[in-house]
Structures are given as C-alpha cells and as structure tokens.
Coordinates of C-alpha atoms (C1' of nucleotides) in Angstrom, one line a residue:
Chain E
M3 CA 31.3 117.1 105.7
L4 CA 31.7 115.5 102.0
N5 CA 35.0 114.5 100.9
G6 CA 36.5 114.8 97.6
A7 CA 36.0 110.9 96.6
V8 CA 32.0 111.1 97.5
I9 CA 31.6 114.8 95.5
M10 CA 33.6 112.5 92.6
K11 CA 31.1 110.6 92.4
E12 CA 28.1 111.8 93.2
I13 CA 27.7 114.8 90.5
L14 CA 28.0 112.8 87.6
R15 CA 25.0 109.8 89.2
E16 CA 22.9 112.3 90.3
V17 CA 22.6 113.8 87.4
G18 CA 21.9 110.6 85.7
M19 CA 19.0 109.7 88.4
I20 CA 17.8 112.8 88.1
A21 CA 17.8 113.1 84.3
R22 CA 16.4 109.5 84.0
S23 CA 13.5 110.3 86.2
L24 CA 12.7 113.2 84.5
D25 CA 12.3 111.9 81.1
S26 CA 10.6 108.6 82.7
I27 CA 8.0 110.6 83.7
S28 CA 7.8 113.4 80.8
N29 CA 7.5 109.9 78.5
I30 CA 4.8 108.5 80.3
E31 CA 3.1 112.0 80.1
F32 CA 3.6 112.8 77.0
K33 CA 1.0 109.1 75.5
Q34 CA -1.6 111.2 75.8
Y35 CA -0.7 113.6 73.4
D36 CA 0.5 110.7 71.0
L37 CA 4.1 112.1 71.2
T38 CA 6.9 108.8 71.7
R39 CA 9.3 108.4 73.8
G40 CA 11.9 111.4 73.3
Q41 CA 9.5 113.2 70.8
Y42 CA 9.1 116.1 73.0
L43 CA 12.8 117.1 73.4
Y44 CA 12.8 117.8 70.1
L45 CA 9.5 119.2 69.3
V46 CA 10.2 122.5 72.3
R47 CA 12.8 123.4 70.9
I48 CA 11.5 123.0 67.7
C49 CA 8.7 125.6 68.8
E50 CA 11.5 128.0 70.4
H51 CA 14.0 128.1 67.4
P52 CA 11.3 128.2 64.5
G53 CA 13.4 127.7 61.2
M54 CA 16.3 125.7 63.1
I55 CA 18.3 122.2 61.2
Q56 CA 18.5 119.5 62.6
E57 CA 22.2 118.8 62.3
K58 CA 22.0 121.9 65.4
L59 CA 18.8 120.6 67.0
A60 CA 21.3 116.9 67.4
E61 CA 24.1 119.5 69.4
M62 CA 21.2 121.3 71.1
I63 CA 20.2 118.0 72.7
K64 CA 23.3 116.6 72.5
V65 CA 22.5 112.7 71.2
D66 CA 23.3 111.4 68.1
R67 CA 22.5 113.2 64.5
T68 CA 21.4 109.9 63.4
T69 CA 18.7 109.9 67.1
A70 CA 17.4 113.2 65.7
A71 CA 17.1 112.9 62.1
R72 CA 14.9 109.9 63.2
A73 CA 12.8 111.6 65.9
I74 CA 12.6 114.4 63.7
Q75 CA 10.7 112.3 60.6
K76 CA 8.9 110.9 62.9
L77 CA 7.4 114.0 63.8
E78 CA 7.1 115.3 60.5
I79 CA 5.3 112.0 59.8
N80 CA 3.0 112.9 62.4
G81 CA 2.0 115.9 61.7
F82 CA 3.2 118.1 64.7
I83 CA 6.2 119.8 62.3
E84 CA 7.7 120.9 58.6
K85 CA 10.7 120.6 56.8
N86 CA 11.1 123.5 54.9
E87 CA 13.7 124.0 52.3
D88 CA 15.7 127.1 52.3
Q89 CA 16.2 129.1 49.9
H90 CA 19.7 130.0 49.5
N91 CA 21.1 126.6 50.6
K92 CA 19.8 123.1 49.1
K93 CA 21.1 120.6 51.3
I94 CA 19.1 122.7 54.2
K95 CA 15.7 121.8 55.8
R96 CA 14.7 124.5 58.1
L97 CA 12.1 123.0 60.6
I98 CA 9.1 124.6 61.4
P99 CA 6.3 123.6 63.9
T100 CA 2.6 123.1 62.4
E101 CA -0.4 124.0 64.3
K102 CA -1.0 120.7 65.4
G103 CA 2.9 121.0 67.0
Q104 CA 1.9 124.5 68.4
A105 CA -1.1 123.2 70.2
V106 CA 1.4 120.8 71.7
Y107 CA 4.0 122.8 72.4
P108 CA 2.0 124.2 76.0
L109 CA 1.0 121.4 77.2
I110 CA 4.2 120.5 77.0
K111 CA 6.1 123.6 78.7
R112 CA 2.7 122.8 81.5
E113 CA 4.7 119.4 82.3
N114 CA 8.0 120.6 81.9
D115 CA 7.7 123.6 84.5
Y116 CA 5.5 121.2 86.9
S117 CA 8.1 118.8 87.0
N118 CA 10.9 121.8 87.6
S119 CA 8.7 122.9 90.3
V120 CA 9.0 119.3 91.5
A121 CA 12.4 119.6 91.2
L122 CA 13.0 122.7 93.5
S123 CA 10.1 121.6 96.3
G124 CA 12.1 123.3 99.6
F125 CA 14.5 125.6 97.3
S126 CA 14.6 129.7 97.9
G127 CA 15.1 131.6 94.7
S128 CA 18.6 132.0 95.7
E129 CA 18.8 127.9 95.7
A130 CA 17.8 127.7 92.6
E131 CA 19.5 130.1 91.1
T132 CA 22.6 129.3 92.2
L133 CA 21.9 125.5 91.3
V134 CA 20.6 127.3 87.5
K135 CA 24.2 128.6 87.3
L136 CA 26.1 126.1 88.8
L137 CA 25.0 123.3 86.0
Q138 CA 25.5 126.0 83.2
R139 CA 29.2 126.1 83.5
V140 CA 28.6 121.8 84.4
R141 CA 27.1 121.2 81.3
S142 CA 29.9 124.1 78.8
N143 CA 32.4 121.6 80.6
V144 CA 30.9 118.5 79.8
E145 CA 29.4 119.2 75.9
K146 CA 33.2 120.1 75.1
D147 CA 34.6 116.8 75.8
W148 CA 31.4 115.6 74.2
E149 CA 32.1 117.1 71.0
Y150 CA 35.8 115.7 71.4
V151 CA 34.5 112.0 71.6
K152 CA 32.1 112.5 69.6
K153 CA 34.2 113.6 66.2
G154 CA 36.5 110.0 67.4
N155 CA 39.1 111.7 69.1
K156 CA 40.1 110.2 72.8
R157 CA 40.2 111.7 75.7
D158 CA 43.7 110.8 78.1
Y159 CA 43.4 110.4 81.5
Chain O
M10 CA 19.4 138.3 87.8
L11 CA 17.4 134.8 86.3
N12 CA 13.8 134.9 86.8
G13 CA 12.2 132.5 87.5
A14 CA 10.4 131.8 84.2
V15 CA 14.2 130.9 83.1
I16 CA 14.4 128.9 85.9
M17 CA 11.9 127.1 84.6
K18 CA 13.2 125.5 82.0
E19 CA 16.7 125.4 82.4
I20 CA 17.3 123.2 85.0
L21 CA 15.4 120.3 83.7
R22 CA 17.2 121.1 80.3
E23 CA 20.5 121.3 81.5
V24 CA 20.3 118.2 83.7
G25 CA 19.1 116.5 80.6
M26 CA 22.4 117.7 78.3
I27 CA 24.4 117.2 81.0
A28 CA 23.7 114.0 81.6
R29 CA 23.2 112.8 77.7
S30 CA 26.6 114.3 77.0
L31 CA 28.3 112.3 80.0
D32 CA 26.1 109.0 79.5
S33 CA 27.0 109.1 75.6
I34 CA 30.9 110.1 76.6
S35 CA 31.2 106.9 79.1
N36 CA 29.1 104.7 75.9
I37 CA 32.4 105.5 74.0
E38 CA 34.7 104.9 76.3
F39 CA 33.5 101.4 77.3
K40 CA 33.1 99.5 74.4
Q41 CA 37.2 98.9 74.8
Y42 CA 36.2 97.0 78.1
D43 CA 33.3 95.0 76.2
L44 CA 31.0 96.9 77.3
T45 CA 27.9 97.9 75.5
R46 CA 25.8 100.8 76.2
G47 CA 24.8 101.5 79.8
Q48 CA 26.4 98.1 81.5
Y49 CA 29.0 100.2 82.9
L50 CA 25.9 101.7 85.4
Y51 CA 25.0 98.7 86.9
L52 CA 29.0 96.6 86.3
V53 CA 30.0 100.0 89.0
R54 CA 27.0 99.8 91.2
I55 CA 26.9 95.8 91.9
C56 CA 30.8 96.2 92.4
E57 CA 30.1 98.5 95.5
H58 CA 27.1 96.8 97.1
P59 CA 27.7 93.1 96.1
G60 CA 24.9 90.7 96.4
M61 CA 22.3 93.4 95.4
I62 CA 19.0 91.9 93.9
Q63 CA 18.2 93.5 90.1
E64 CA 14.7 94.9 91.5
K65 CA 16.8 97.3 93.8
L66 CA 19.5 97.9 91.3
A67 CA 17.0 99.3 88.8
E68 CA 15.0 101.6 91.2
M69 CA 18.6 102.7 92.3
I70 CA 19.6 103.5 88.8
K71 CA 16.3 104.8 88.4
V72 CA 15.6 102.4 85.0
D73 CA 12.5 100.3 84.0
R74 CA 13.1 96.9 85.7
T75 CA 13.2 95.3 83.0
T76 CA 15.1 97.3 80.7
A77 CA 17.5 96.8 84.2
A78 CA 17.1 92.7 83.8
R79 CA 18.3 92.4 80.3
A80 CA 21.0 94.2 80.9
I81 CA 22.4 92.3 83.7
Q82 CA 21.5 89.4 82.0
K83 CA 23.7 90.3 79.6
L84 CA 26.2 91.1 81.9
E85 CA 26.2 87.5 83.1
I86 CA 26.3 86.4 79.9
N87 CA 29.3 87.9 79.3
G88 CA 31.2 86.7 82.4
F89 CA 31.0 90.4 84.2
I90 CA 28.4 89.0 86.8
E91 CA 27.2 86.2 88.5
K92 CA 23.4 85.8 89.6
N93 CA 23.4 83.9 93.0
E94 CA 20.6 82.3 94.4
D95 CA 19.8 83.0 97.8
Q96 CA 20.0 80.8 100.8
H97 CA 16.7 81.5 102.8
N98 CA 14.6 83.1 99.5
K99 CA 14.4 80.8 96.2
K100 CA 13.0 84.2 94.3
I101 CA 15.9 86.8 94.4
K102 CA 19.1 86.3 93.2
R103 CA 22.0 88.0 94.5
L104 CA 24.0 89.9 92.0
I105 CA 27.9 89.7 92.6
P106 CA 30.5 90.7 90.2
T107 CA 33.4 87.7 89.0
E108 CA 37.1 88.3 88.7
K109 CA 36.5 89.5 85.5
G110 CA 33.3 92.0 86.5
Q111 CA 36.1 93.7 89.3
A112 CA 38.9 93.6 87.5
V113 CA 37.1 96.1 84.6
Y114 CA 35.8 98.0 88.0
P115 CA 38.4 100.3 88.4
L116 CA 38.6 101.8 85.0
I117 CA 35.5 102.9 84.8
K118 CA 35.9 104.4 88.1
R119 CA 39.0 106.3 87.1
E120 CA 36.9 107.4 83.7
N121 CA 34.2 108.2 85.6
D122 CA 36.2 110.8 88.0
Y123 CA 38.0 112.2 85.3
S124 CA 34.1 112.8 83.9
N125 CA 33.5 114.4 86.9
S126 CA 36.6 116.7 87.3
V127 CA 35.6 118.1 84.0
A128 CA 32.3 118.7 84.5
L129 CA 33.5 120.1 87.6
S130 CA 36.8 121.8 86.0
G131 CA 36.8 125.8 87.1
F132 CA 34.9 124.9 90.4
S133 CA 36.1 126.0 94.4
G134 CA 35.9 123.1 96.8
S135 CA 32.7 124.9 98.1
E136 CA 31.2 125.2 94.6
A137 CA 31.4 121.8 94.1
E138 CA 30.4 120.6 97.7
T139 CA 27.3 123.2 97.2
L140 CA 26.3 121.8 93.9
V141 CA 26.4 118.4 94.8
K142 CA 24.0 118.8 97.9
L143 CA 21.9 120.7 95.9
L144 CA 21.9 117.6 93.0
Q145 CA 21.1 115.6 96.4
R146 CA 17.4 117.5 97.0
V147 CA 16.8 117.6 94.1
R148 CA 17.3 113.5 92.7
S149 CA 15.4 113.6 96.1
N150 CA 12.2 114.9 94.9
V151 CA 12.0 114.1 91.7
E152 CA 12.4 110.0 92.7
K153 CA 9.3 110.5 94.8
D154 CA 7.4 111.4 91.8
W155 CA 9.3 108.5 89.3
E156 CA 8.2 106.2 92.1
Y157 CA 4.4 107.4 91.8
V158 CA 4.3 107.7 87.7
K159 CA 6.4 104.4 87.3
K160 CA 3.5 102.8 89.6
G161 CA 0.6 104.0 87.3
N162 CA -0.3 107.1 89.0
K163 CA -1.3 110.3 87.3
R164 CA 0.1 113.0 88.6
D165 CA -2.7 116.4 89.5
Y166 CA -0.8 119.7 87.6
Chain T
dT22 C1' 39.4 128.0 39.5
dG23 C1' 39.4 123.3 40.6
dA24 C1' 40.1 120.0 44.3
dT25 C1' 40.2 119.0 49.4
dT26 C1' 37.2 119.2 53.1
dT27 C1' 34.0 120.2 56.1
dT28 C1' 28.6 119.9 56.7
dT29 C1' 23.7 118.0 56.4
dG30 C1' 21.0 114.6 55.9
dT31 C1' 19.7 109.7 54.8
dT32 C1' 19.3 104.7 55.1
dG33 C1' 21.1 99.3 56.9
dC34 C1' 22.0 97.1 60.8
dA35 C1' 22.7 95.6 65.1
dA36 C1' 21.9 96.6 69.7
dT37 C1' 19.3 98.6 74.1
dT38 C1' 14.5 100.2 76.0
dA39 C1' 10.2 99.6 78.0
dC40 C1' 5.2 98.9 78.0
dA41 C1' 2.5 93.9 78.2
dA42 C1' 1.3 90.4 80.0
dC43 C1' 2.4 86.4 83.0
dA44 C1' 4.2 83.7 86.7
dA45 C1' 5.6 81.9 91.0
dA46 C1' 7.5 83.1 95.7
dA47 C1' 6.8 85.9 100.0
dT48 C1' 4.0 88.5 102.7
dA49 C1' 0.4 90.8 104.8
dA50 C1' -4.0 90.4 105.9
dA51 C1' -8.5 87.9 107.1
Chain R
dT5 C1' -4.6 78.6 107.8
dT6 C1' -6.4 80.5 103.6
dT7 C1' -7.0 84.3 100.8
dA8 C1' -5.0 88.5 98.7
dT9 C1' -1.9 91.4 97.5
dT10 C1' 3.3 92.9 96.8
dT11 C1' 7.4 91.9 95.4
dT12 C1' 10.5 89.6 92.0
dG13 C1' 11.6 87.7 88.0
dT14 C1' 10.8 86.5 83.1
dT15 C1' 9.5 87.6 77.7
dG16 C1' 6.8 88.8 73.5
dT17 C1' 6.2 92.2 71.0
dA18 C1' 7.6 97.2 69.5
dA19 C1' 9.7 101.1 69.3
dT20 C1' 14.0 104.1 70.0
dT21 C1' 19.0 104.5 69.7
dG22 C1' 23.7 104.9 67.7
dC23 C1' 27.5 103.3 64.5
dA24 C1' 29.0 102.9 59.7
dA25 C1' 28.7 103.8 55.6
dC26 C1' 27.0 105.9 52.0
dA27 C1' 25.4 110.6 49.5
dA28 C1' 25.6 115.4 48.0
dA29 C1' 25.6 120.1 48.9
dA30 C1' 28.5 124.0 51.0
dA31 C1' 32.5 125.8 52.4
dT32 C1' 37.6 126.3 52.8
dC33 C1' 42.0 126.1 50.0
dA34 C1' 45.6 125.4 46.9

DNA sequence: TGATTTTTGTTGCAATTACAACAAAATAAA
DNA sequence: TTTATTTTGTTGTAATTGCAACAAAAATCA
C-alpha cells in the first residue's frame, strides 16, 4: 500500500522522468530528418490542425509564446511549414505544412506511436485506457494553474 | 470508448503537456529563492540522497550528463550544495546540501506537494494510487529505451 | 465614435541544454 | 601485471528556452 506522502511526490516526478526520457529519445531520432530539438512537437500539431495560429499552438503545447515563435520561425526557414496571412485578419498568420512537412509527418507519427507502445508494454487495453483518462484529468487540472501563473498571478499555498 | 489510435498518441502528449506545465510553474515560483530554471530538480534529490554523485543524479532525473554537471556546478557556486571528495575514490565527488540548501528544501517540497494536489484534484484515493502505479510502470518501460538510445544505440521500428 | 484592453507577433538579452571531444581514475579482462 | 574498457568528470561550441519590452492589429467598453 502506498501512503499519501509517497503519492504526493511521485506523480510529479514520474511524469517528469517519462516526459524527459521520451523527448530526449525523439530529439535524437528526429535529427535524421533535419528536425532540431523540440521541432517535432510543433510540426505534428500543425499537420493535424492546418491553419492554426502560433499563439494557440503555444497554449496547446504548453510552452512560452516566444519559444513557440522561434521554433515556428525555424520550421518555416527550413521549409517544413508556411505562414499564410489571413483574409480577414491582418495580425494573425495561419500555419500550414508544406509538402516537405507533410512528408515528414508520418515518420514522426510512427516514432511517437512506437514510443507509446514501448511506454505501454505490459499494459492491458483497459489499463491503457484508464491511464489516458486519468492523465487527461490531470492535464486539465494542471493547465489551469499554468495559464494562471503564466499570466503573472500568484498561487496561494 | 477510446480506440487504440487515440490512446497511441494521447499518452505521450498528455505526459508532455503536464510535465511542461508543472515545470514551468515551478521555475516561476522558485525564482524567489534564487533558484534558476531546472535547479530545483537537482536540489531536492541531493537533499533526499545526500552523498549522491552527479552521474547517478543525471540518470535519476533523465537528463544529459553535461546538463547535470553544469546545473550542479551552479548550485555549488550559489552555495546550495557542496561537492565533497570521497575517501576511497579520487574520481567521484559526493554531493551534499549546505545549510542554505537544506533551508530551501522544505519550500520546494511544499510547492511540489501543492502542485501534486492540484494535479490530483477531483481524484479519489484509489484513483491517485492507480495513477502512480501505472506511471511507475510507464517510467520503467521508457527509461530502458532512454538509456539504450542515449548510449548511441538505434531502436528498430 | 473614441478610448482602453486584449490578442498576436517580434526582437534583445541571458540563461539552460546537450552533443563532441577530451581527460583521468577505476574496473574488467588478458 | 599490463592492457583494454567503463565510469566519472570537465570544457568548447551551438543551439533552444523564456523573460522583458516593444509594436500593431483587433476586440471590448464607455
């Protein structure tokens, strides 16, 4: 039996270890496609939601606006995506994958799927499902605080 | 009902979003203790495992050896920890928190505990327990691949 | 309408991150 | 013991990351 104190620290640390491991692996494996650190994160989302703007992408990934801005800038320079201007709104730029970007997408997807299958090896279908649902709830809880703190507010505890 | 395809991508992404959110929050909140980005990760572990060497700490956190080296170097420069030489082994340096480091520890702990409680809000005790256990299995699965890839090996998929 | 606030985007810093490449001590193998 | 390999640590270099501070367009408000 696990007591509360153990759970307290473990969730956060386990998640951190898992995320860093998987991110590190992906970054190493995507170098062969000329994607530098972190870029795959943005590219997959742009491919899945073409026309998205970078502000929303940053929120989706949970990364600083300026970090996203530069990652996206680089994706554009290297020909993976385009920034298209909007008909009705002069301020926003809609992000669209190029042919090159679309060609890389399935390779990223395949790697991510494989990493997921590794992560879930030994899991039954229902265990995997339970985990996804619990994680989605955690994410929903956590993202509220993230936005709150990111905006300069102070949490009270 | 969730189908396999959704689960496939969701686990990895949910974990990534949660990890980045929590890390971002912590980094903002720890600035008041003069801890710069990422340093809290190392300091808590050194406090909980005094005498640890930095190679093991890097493995524990799942971060590059050289990243850990510089983070630890900075913790030392800023007086949070000491590097003690070992009696029997001239190569290794044992990491020990200073008074200052020990004074900050409970503050980090408190913040982490709070973030955990936020992450788990709405969870029953048994749900929280289930999540920890599933995450530990995921981490165990994933860290094997991380070490494998980090050492220069190529995964086949 | 006009003034104010929010959204979206960029650039200047200063810092972390990590790959390479090296060194030296410790361990394993011959 | 001598040689080879692994472990542990550092530094050079190049890149990402994110806070501040700014700008301009859009949305809200009075």
